[in-house]
Short mmCIF file of C-alpha atoms in Angstrom, two decimals:
data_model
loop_
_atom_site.label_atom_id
_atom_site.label_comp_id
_atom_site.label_asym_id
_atom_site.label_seq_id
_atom_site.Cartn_x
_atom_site.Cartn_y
_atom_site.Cartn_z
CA UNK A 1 -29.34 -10.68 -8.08
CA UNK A 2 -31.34 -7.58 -6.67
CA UNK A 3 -34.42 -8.79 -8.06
CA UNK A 4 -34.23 -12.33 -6.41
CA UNK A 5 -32.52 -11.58 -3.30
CA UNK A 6 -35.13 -8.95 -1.89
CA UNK A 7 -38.12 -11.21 -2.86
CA UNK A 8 -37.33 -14.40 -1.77
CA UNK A 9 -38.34 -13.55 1.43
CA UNK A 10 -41.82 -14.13 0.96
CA UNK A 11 -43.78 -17.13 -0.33
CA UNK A 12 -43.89 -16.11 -3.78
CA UNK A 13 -40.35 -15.46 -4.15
CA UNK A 14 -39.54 -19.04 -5.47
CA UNK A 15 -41.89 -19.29 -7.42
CA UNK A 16 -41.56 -16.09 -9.22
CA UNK A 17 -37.51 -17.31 -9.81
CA UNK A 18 -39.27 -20.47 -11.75
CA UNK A 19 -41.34 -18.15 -13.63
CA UNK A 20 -38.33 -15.43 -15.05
CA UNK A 21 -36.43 -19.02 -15.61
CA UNK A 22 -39.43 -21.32 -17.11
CA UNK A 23 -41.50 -18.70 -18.89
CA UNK A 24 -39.48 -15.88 -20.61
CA UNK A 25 -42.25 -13.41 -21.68
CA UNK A 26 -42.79 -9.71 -22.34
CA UNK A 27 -43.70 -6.62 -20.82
CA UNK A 28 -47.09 -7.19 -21.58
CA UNK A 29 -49.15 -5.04 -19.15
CA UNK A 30 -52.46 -6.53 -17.70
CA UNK A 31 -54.55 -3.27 -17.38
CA UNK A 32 -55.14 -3.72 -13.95
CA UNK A 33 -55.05 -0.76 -11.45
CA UNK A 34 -51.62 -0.66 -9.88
CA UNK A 35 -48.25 0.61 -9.39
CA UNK A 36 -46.07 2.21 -12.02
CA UNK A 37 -42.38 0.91 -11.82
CA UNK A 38 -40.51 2.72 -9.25
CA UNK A 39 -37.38 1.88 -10.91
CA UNK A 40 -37.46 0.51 -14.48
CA UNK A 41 -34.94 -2.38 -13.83
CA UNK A 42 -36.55 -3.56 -10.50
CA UNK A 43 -39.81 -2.50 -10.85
CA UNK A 44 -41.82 -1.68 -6.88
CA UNK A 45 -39.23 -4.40 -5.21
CA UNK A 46 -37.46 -1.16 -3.31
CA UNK A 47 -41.22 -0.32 -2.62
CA UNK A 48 -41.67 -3.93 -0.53
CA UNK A 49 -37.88 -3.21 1.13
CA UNK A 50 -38.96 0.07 2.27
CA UNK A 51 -42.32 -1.33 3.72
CA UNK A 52 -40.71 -4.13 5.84
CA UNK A 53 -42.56 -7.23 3.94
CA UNK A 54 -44.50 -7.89 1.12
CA UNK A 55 -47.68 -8.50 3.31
CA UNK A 56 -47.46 -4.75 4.45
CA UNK A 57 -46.49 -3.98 1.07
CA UNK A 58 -49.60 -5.81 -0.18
CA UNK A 59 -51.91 -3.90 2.79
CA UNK A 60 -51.07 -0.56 1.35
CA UNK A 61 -51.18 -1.62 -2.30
CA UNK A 62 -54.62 -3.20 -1.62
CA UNK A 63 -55.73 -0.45 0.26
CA UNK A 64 -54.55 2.15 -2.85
CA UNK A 65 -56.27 0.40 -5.64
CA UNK A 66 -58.53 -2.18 -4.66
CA UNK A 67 -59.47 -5.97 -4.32
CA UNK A 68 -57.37 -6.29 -7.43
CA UNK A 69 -54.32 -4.36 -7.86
CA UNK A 70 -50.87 -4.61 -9.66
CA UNK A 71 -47.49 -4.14 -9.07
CA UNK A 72 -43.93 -4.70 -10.70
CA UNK A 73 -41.10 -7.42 -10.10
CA UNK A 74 -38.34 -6.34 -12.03
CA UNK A 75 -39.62 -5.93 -15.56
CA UNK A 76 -43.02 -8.14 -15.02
CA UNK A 77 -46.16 -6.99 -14.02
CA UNK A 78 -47.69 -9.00 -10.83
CA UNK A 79 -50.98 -9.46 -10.10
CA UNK A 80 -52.28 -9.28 -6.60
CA UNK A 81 -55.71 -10.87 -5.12
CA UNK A 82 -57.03 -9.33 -1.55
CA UNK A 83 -60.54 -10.49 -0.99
CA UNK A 84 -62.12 -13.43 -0.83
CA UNK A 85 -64.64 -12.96 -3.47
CA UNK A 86 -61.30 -12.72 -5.79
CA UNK A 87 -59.89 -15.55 -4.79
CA UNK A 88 -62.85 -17.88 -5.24
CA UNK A 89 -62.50 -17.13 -8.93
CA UNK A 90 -59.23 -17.93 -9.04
CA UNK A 91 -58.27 -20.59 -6.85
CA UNK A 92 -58.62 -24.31 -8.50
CA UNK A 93 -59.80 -26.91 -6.17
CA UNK A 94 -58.87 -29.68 -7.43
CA UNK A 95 -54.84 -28.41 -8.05
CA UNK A 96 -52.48 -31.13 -7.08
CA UNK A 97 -48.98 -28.87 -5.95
CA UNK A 98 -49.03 -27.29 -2.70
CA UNK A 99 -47.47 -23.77 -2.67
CA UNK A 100 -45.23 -24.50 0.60
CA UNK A 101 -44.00 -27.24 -0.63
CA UNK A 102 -42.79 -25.68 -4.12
CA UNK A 103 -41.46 -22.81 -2.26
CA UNK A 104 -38.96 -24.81 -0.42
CA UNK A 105 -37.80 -27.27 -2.62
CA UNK A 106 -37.12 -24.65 -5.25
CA UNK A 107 -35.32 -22.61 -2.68
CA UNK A 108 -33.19 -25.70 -1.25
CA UNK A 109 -32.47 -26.12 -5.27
CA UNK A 110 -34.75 -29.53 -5.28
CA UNK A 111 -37.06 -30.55 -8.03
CA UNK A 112 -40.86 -29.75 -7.14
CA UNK A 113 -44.02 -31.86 -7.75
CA UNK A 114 -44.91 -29.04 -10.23
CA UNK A 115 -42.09 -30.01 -12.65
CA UNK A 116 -43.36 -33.75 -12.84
CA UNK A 117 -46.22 -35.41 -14.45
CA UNK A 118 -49.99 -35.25 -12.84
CA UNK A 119 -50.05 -38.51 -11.78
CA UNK A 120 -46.71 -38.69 -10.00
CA UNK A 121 -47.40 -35.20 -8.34
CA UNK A 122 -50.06 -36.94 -7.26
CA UNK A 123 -48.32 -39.89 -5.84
CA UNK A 124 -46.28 -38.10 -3.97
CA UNK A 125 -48.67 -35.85 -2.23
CA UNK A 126 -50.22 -38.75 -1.04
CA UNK A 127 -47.05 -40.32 0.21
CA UNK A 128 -46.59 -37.62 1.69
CA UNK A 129 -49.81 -36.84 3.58
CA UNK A 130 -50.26 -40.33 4.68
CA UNK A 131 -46.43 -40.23 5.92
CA UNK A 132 -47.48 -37.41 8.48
CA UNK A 133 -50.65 -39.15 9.35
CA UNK A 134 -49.14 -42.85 9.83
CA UNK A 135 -46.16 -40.88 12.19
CA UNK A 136 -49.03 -39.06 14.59
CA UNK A 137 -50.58 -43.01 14.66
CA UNK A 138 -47.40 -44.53 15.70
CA UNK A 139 -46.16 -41.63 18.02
CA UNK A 140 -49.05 -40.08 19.16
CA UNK A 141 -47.88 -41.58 23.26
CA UNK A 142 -44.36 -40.07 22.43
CA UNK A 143 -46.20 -36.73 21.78
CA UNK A 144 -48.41 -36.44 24.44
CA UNK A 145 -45.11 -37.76 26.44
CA UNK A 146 -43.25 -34.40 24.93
CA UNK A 147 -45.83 -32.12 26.15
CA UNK A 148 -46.55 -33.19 29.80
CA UNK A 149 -42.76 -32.85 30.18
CA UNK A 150 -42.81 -29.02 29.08
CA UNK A 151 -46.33 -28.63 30.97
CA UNK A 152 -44.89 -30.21 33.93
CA UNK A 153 -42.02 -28.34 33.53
CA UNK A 154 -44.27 -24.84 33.56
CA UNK A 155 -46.33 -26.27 37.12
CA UNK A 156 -43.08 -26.23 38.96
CA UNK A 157 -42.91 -22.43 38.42
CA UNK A 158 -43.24 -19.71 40.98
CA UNK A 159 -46.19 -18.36 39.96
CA UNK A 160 -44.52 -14.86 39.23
CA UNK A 161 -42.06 -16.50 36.95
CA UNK A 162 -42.27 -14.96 33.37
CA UNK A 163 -42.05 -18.07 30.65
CA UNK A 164 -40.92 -17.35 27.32
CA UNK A 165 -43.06 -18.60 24.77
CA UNK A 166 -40.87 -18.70 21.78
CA UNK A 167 -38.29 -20.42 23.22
CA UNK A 168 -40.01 -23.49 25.35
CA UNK A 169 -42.55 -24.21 22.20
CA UNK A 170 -40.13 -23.87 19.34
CA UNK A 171 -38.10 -26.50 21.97
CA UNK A 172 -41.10 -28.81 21.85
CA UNK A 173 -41.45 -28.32 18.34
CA UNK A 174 -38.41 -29.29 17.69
CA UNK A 175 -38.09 -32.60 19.45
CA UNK A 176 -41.61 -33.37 18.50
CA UNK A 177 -40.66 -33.09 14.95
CA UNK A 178 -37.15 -34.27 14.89
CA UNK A 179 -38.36 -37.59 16.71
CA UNK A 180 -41.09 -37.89 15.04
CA UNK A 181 -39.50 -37.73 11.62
CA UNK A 182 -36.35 -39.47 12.35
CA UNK A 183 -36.61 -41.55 15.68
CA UNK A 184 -34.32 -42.58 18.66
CA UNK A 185 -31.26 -41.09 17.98
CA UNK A 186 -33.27 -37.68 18.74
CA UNK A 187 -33.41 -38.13 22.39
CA UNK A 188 -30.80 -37.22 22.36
CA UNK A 189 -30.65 -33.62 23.11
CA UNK A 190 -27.05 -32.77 21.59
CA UNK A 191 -28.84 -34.02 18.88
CA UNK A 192 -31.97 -32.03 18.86
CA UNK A 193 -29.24 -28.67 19.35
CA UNK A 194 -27.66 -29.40 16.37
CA UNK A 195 -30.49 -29.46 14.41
CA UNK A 196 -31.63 -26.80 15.90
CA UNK A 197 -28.70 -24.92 14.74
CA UNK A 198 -28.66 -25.68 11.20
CA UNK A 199 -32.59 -25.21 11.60
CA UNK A 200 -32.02 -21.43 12.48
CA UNK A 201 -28.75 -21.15 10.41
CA UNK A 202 -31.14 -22.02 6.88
CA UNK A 203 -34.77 -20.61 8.22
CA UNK A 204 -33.03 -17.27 9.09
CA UNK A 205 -31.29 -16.89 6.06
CA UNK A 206 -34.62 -17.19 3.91
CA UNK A 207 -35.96 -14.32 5.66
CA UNK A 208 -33.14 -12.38 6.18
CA UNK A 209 -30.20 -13.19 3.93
CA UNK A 210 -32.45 -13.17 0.56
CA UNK A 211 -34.29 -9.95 1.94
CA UNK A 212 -31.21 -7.32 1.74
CA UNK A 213 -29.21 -9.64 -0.43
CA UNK A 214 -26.36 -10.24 2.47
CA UNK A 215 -26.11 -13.44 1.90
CA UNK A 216 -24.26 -13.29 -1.59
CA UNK A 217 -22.52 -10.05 -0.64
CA UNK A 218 -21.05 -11.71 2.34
CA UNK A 219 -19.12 -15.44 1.80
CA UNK A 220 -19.18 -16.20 5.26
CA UNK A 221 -22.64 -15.97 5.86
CA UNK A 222 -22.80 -17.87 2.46
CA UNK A 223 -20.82 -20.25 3.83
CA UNK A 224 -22.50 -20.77 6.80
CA UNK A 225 -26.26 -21.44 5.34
CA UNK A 226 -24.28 -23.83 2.90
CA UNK A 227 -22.66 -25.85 5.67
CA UNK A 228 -25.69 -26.20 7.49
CA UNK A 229 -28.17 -27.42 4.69
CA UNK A 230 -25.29 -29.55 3.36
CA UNK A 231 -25.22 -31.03 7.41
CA UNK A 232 -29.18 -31.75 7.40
CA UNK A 233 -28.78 -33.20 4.37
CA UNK A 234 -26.44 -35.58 5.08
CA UNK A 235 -28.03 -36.19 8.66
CA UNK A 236 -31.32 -36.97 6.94
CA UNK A 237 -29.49 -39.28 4.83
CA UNK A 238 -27.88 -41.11 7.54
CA UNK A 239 -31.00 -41.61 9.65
CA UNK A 240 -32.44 -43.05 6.88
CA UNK A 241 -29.79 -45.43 5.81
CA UNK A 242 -29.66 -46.57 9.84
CA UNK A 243 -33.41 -47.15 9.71
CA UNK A 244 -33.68 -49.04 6.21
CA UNK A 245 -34.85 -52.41 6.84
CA UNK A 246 -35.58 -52.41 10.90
CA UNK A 247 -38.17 -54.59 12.02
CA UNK A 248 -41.51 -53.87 14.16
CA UNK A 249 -41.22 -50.52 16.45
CA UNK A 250 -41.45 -46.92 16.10
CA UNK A 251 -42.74 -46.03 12.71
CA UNK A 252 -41.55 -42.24 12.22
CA UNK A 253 -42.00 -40.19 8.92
CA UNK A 254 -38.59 -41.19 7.00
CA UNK A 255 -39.61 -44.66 7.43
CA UNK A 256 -43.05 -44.22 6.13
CA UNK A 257 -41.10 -42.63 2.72
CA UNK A 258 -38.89 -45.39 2.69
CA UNK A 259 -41.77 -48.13 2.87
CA UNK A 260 -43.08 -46.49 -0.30
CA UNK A 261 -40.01 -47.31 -1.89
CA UNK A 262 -38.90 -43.64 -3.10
CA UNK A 263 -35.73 -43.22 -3.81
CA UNK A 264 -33.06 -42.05 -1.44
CA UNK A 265 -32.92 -38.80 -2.92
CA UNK A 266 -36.75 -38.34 -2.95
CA UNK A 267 -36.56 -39.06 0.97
CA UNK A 268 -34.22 -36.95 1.53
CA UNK A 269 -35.77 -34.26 0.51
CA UNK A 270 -39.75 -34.59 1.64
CA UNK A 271 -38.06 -34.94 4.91
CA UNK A 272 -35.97 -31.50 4.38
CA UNK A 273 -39.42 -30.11 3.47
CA UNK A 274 -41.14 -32.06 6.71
CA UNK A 275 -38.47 -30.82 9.12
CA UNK A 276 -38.25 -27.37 7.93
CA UNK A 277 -41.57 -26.37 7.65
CA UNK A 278 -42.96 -28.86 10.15
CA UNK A 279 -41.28 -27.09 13.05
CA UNK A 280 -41.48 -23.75 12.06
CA UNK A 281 -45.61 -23.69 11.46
CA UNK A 282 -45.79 -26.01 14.82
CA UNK A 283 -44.12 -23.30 16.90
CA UNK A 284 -45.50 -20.28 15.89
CA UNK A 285 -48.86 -22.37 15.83
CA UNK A 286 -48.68 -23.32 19.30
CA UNK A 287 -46.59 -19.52 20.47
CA UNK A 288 -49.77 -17.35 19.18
CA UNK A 289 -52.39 -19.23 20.82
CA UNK A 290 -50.90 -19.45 24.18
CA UNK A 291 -50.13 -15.87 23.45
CA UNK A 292 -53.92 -15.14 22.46
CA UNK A 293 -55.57 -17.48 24.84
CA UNK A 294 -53.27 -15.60 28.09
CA UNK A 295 -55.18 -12.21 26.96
CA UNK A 296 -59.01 -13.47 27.65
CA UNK A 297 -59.98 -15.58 30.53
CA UNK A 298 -63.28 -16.53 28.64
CA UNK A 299 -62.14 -17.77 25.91
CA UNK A 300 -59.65 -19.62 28.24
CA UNK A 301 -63.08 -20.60 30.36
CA UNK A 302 -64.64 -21.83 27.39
CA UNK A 303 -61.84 -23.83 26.34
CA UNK A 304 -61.56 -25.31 29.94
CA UNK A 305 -65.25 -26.48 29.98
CA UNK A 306 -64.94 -28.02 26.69
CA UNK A 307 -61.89 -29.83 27.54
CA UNK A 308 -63.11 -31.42 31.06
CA UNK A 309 -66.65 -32.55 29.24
CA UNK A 310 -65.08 -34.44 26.56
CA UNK A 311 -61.87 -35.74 28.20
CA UNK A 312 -62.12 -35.77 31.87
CA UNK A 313 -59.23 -36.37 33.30
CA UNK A 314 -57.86 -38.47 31.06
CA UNK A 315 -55.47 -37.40 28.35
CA UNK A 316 -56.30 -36.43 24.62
CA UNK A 317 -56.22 -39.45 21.91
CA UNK A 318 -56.15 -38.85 18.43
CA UNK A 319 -60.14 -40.23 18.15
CA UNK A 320 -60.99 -37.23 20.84
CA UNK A 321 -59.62 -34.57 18.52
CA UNK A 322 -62.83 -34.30 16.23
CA UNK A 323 -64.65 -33.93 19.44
CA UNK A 324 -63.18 -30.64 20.29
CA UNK A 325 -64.50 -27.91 18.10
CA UNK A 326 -64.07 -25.05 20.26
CA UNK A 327 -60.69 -25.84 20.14
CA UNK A 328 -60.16 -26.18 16.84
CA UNK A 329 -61.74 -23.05 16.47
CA UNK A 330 -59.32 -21.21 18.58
CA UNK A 331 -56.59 -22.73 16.70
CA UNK A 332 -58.33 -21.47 13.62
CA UNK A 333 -58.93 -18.34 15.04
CA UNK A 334 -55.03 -18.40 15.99
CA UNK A 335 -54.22 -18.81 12.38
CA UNK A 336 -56.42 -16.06 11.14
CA UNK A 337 -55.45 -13.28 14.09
CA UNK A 338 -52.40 -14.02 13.67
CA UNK A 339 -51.98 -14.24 10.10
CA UNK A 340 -49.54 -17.23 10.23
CA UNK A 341 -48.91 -17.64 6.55
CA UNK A 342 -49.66 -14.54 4.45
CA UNK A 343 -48.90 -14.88 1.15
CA UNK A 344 -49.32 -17.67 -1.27
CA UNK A 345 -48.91 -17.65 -5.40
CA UNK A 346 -49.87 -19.08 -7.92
CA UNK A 347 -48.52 -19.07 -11.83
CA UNK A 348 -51.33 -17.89 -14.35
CA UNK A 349 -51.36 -21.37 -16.67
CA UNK A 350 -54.01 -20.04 -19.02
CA UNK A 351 -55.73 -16.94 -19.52
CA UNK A 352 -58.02 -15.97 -16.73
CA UNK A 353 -60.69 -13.47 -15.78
CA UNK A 354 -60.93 -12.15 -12.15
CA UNK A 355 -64.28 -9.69 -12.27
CA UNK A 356 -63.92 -7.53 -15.41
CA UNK A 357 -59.79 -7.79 -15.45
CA UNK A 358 -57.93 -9.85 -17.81
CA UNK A 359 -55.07 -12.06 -16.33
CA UNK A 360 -52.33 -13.13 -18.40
CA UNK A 361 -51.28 -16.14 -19.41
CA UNK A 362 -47.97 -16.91 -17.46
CA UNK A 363 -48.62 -13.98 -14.66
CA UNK A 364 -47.41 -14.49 -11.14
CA UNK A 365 -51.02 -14.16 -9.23
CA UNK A 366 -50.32 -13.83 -5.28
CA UNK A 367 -52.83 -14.24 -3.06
CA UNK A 368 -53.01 -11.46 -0.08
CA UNK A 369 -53.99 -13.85 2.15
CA UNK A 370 -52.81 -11.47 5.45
CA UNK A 371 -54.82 -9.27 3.58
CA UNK A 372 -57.57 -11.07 3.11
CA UNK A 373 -57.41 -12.48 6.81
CA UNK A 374 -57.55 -8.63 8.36
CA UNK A 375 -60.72 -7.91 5.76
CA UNK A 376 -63.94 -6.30 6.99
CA UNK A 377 -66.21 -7.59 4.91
CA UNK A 378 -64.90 -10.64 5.29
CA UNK A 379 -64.40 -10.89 9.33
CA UNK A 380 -66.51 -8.81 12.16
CA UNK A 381 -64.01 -6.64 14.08
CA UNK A 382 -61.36 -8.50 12.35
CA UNK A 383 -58.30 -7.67 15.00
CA UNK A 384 -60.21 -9.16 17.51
CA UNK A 385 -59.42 -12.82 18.80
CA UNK A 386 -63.05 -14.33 18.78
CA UNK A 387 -63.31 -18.02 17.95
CA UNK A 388 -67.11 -17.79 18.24
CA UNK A 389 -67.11 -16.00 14.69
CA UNK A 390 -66.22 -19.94 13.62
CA UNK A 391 -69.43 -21.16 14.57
CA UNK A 392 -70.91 -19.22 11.53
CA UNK A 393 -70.59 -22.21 8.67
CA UNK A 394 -69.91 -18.89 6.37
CA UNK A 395 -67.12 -17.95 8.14
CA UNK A 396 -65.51 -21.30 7.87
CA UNK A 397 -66.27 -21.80 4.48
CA UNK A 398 -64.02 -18.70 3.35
CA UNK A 399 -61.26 -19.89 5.90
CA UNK A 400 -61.19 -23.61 4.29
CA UNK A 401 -60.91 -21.64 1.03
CA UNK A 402 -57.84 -19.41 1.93
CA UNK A 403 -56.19 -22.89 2.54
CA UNK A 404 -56.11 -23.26 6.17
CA UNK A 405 -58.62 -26.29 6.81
CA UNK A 406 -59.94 -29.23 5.31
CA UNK A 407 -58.53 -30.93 2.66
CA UNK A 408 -56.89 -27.42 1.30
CA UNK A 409 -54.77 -27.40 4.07
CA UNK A 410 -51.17 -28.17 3.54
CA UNK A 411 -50.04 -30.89 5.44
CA UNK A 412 -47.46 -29.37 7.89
CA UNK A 413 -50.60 -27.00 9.05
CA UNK A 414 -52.58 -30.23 9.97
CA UNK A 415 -49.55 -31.52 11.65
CA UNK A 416 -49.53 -28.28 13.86
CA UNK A 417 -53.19 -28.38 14.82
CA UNK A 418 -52.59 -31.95 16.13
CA UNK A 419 -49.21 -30.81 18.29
CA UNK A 420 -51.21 -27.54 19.20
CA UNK A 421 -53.99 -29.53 20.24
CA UNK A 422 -52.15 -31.81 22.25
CA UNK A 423 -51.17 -29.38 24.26
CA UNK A 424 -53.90 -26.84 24.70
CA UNK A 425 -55.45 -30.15 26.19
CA UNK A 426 -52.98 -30.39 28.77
CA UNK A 427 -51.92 -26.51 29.58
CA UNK A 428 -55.44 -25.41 29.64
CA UNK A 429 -57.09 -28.17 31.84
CA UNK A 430 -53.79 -27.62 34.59
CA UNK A 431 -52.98 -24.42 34.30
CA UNK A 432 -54.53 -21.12 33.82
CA UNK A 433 -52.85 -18.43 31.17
CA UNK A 434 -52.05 -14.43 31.98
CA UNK A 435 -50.33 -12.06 30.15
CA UNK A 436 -47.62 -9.83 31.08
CA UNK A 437 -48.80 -6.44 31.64
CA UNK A 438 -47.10 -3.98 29.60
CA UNK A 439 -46.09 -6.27 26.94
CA UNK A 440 -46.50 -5.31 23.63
CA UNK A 441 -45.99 -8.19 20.86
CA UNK A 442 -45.34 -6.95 17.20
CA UNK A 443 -45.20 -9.71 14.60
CA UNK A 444 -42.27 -10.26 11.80
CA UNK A 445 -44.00 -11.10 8.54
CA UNK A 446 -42.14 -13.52 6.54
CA UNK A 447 -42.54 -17.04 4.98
CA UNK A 448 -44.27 -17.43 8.20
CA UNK A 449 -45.21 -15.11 10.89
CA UNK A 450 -43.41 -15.15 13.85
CA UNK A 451 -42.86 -12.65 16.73
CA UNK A 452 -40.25 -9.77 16.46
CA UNK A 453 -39.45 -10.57 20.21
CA UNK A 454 -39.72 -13.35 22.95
CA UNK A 455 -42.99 -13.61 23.87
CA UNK A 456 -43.67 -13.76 27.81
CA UNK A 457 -46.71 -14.87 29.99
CA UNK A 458 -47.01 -16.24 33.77
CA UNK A 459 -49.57 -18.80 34.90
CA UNK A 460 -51.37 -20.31 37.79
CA UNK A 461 -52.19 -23.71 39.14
CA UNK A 462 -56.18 -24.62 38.47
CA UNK A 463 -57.86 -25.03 41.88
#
């Protein structure tokens, strides 16, 4: 179980378990500069333990041996891509699956769109995606409704008062999402609570229970993550069953599903996936640009300006969104600082070439996206916040490759620059953003990068 249990924590750690059980192969080596085995039954895994992560695994690996280096999971060789130039050799385009979403169902035990035939995956990614988008149609008043609450909620502050970050926007998150997805009975805040608990009960698990294998070793822990995916479950289930059939009024997500006749099963689990990830990439989305945007007043300026010249004083619609670019670059720029998701994978189907090397047929290939994300060559002072490097059609070209705009973009990301948008809109034209001196904010790199620690800032009422 060693060999599972530490690497799940990462992205790729699902889909590598599909690989040993799929794909039985050999021990044949790719040639490519890497790590020898540190031990010959779990290959480098006590190598990613002792680092903290696999991204800061992958930084040191990368920085060792290259743009292209490999390493070993258990008996297997893995290949691992860290530049850009790399990974616009390897990455397909046109590819159908979407790595978040295989990563959770096959960790929830559910059947992915990979095991299924091309034109069903297909089907259901576009299900899917137009799910999301019909729900932000429908709900986009509730939304905005959601955020002046918590904004208004921040204006009746002494202006000395320290806010916590991760804690009032993984709240909005989670009632944005859990109302979104599943309606009325969400308003509920009991409601929203205990989702929230079996939210934190599964989420922590992946990236703690797998990482030091715990959760096995210890039956009520076990027991615990069990009882609270088992709970969602059959709360999905039940929102769905009460919904089946209503007439006109709030569309949310599990009715879109449900309109597109999939089965019960099928609805089930998108909205799992929806929930899970949904409120997890929306928190941290919305956390590290508040976080960013309190540590430069001109960004914050800029921002400000933009936000007054195309809205006024009105509030944001969904057909003012496209409108706001310096937004959306600061969101980007969010993403990339912050390196919100930094690892991806995908299985070697056929032989492939990357430069000179030879990859396997049936290789786990991850891409070093927080790798890639923190590259020179790549990015201009690359730890430095500066959404103005977006304006350079370059720039976003590589970003929309690495899967974190456009149509490469999984869907839960879009769904977070809408929320995130939202409210920038809101906090930035009414209040203005400072940081707490003295605060130093270290990131935990896991399925998703979050903050080791609460994240604190104070603001002031605009003039």
């Amino acid at each position: 179980m060693l060999d599972f249990a530490i690497f799940a924590v990462t992205f790729v750690v699902i889909l590598v378990a599909a690989v040993l059980y799929l794909y039985p192969s050999s021990r044949r080596a790719s040639g490519i500069p890497g790590l020898n085995p540190t031990e010959e039954k779990d290959g480098n895994l006590p190598d990613i333990v002792s680092r903290g992560s696999l991204h800061e695994f992958l930084v040191g690996l990368h920085d060792e041996f290259g743009e292209v280096a490999s390493f070993w999971f258990g008996r297997r060789p893995v290949v691992s891509l860290g530049s850009v130039d790399q990974l616009r050799q390897h990455i397909n385009p046109n590819r159908t699956t979407d790595s978040f979403e295989t990563m959770l169902k096959s960790l929830l035990g559910y059947q992915s769109s990979s095991g299924t035939g091309a034109a069903e995956t297909m089907m259901r990614k576009k299900v899917y995606e137009g799910a999301i988008n019909a729900t932000l149609e429908s709900n986009f008043p509730l939304l905005l409704k959601l955020v002046d609450e918590l904004v208004g909620k921040w204006e009746s502050y002494p202006e000395s008062q320290h806010m916590p970050l991760c804690a009032h926007l993984l709240g909005l998150s989670m009632k944005a999402v859990t109302q979104l997805a599943m309606g009325d009975r969400f308003r509920d805040d009991a409601e929203v609570i205990r989702f929230r608990k079996n939210h934190e009960a599964i989420w922590s698990e992946i990236g703690k229970g797998y990482l030091d294998g715990s959760l096995d070793k210890r039956s009520n822990r076990k027991a615990h993550y069990e009882n609270a995916l088992a709970e969602m479950e059959s709360t999905l289930k039940s929102v769905a069953k009460e919904r089946r059939g209503r007439g006109p009024g709030q569309l949310t997500f599990l009715d879109s599903l449900q309109q597109a006749n999939l089965t019960e099963r099928q609805v089930m689990e998108d909205g799992m996936v929806f929930t899970l990830a949904g409120c997890i990439i929306t928190a941290n989305l919305c956390i590290w640009a508040v976080h960013f945007l309190s540590t430069t007043e001109e960004v914050q300026g800029k921002l400000y300006k933009e936000l007054t010249e195309v809205l006024g004083e009105e509030p944001i619609s969904l057909e003012k969104i496209p409108q706001l670019r310096y937004c959306q670059q600061v969101l980007q720029e969010s993403v990339r600082t912050a390196k919100l998701t930094p690892i991806a994978a995908r299985l070697q189907e056929v032989e492939g070439r990357v430069d000179q090397h030879v990859i396997p047929k049936e290789t786990l290939v991850i891409y070093a996206l927080g790798v890639v994300l923190q590259d020179e060559d790549t990015w201009t002072l690359p730890y430095r916040f500066d959404p103005d490097r977006f304006t350079d059609e370059s720039v976003r070209k590589s970003f929309s490759l690495l899967g974190f705009s456009g149509n490469q973009a999984c869907p839960e990301l879009r769904f977070a620059y809408t929320v995130a948008t939202v409210l920038l809109s809101s906090l930035v034209r009414k209040l203005k953003l400072h940081r707490v001196e003295g605060q130093i904010v270290e990131a935990r790199y896991e399925l998703v990068t979050t903050p080791k620690d609460d994240t604190w800032i104070t603001v002031s009422r605009r003039s």
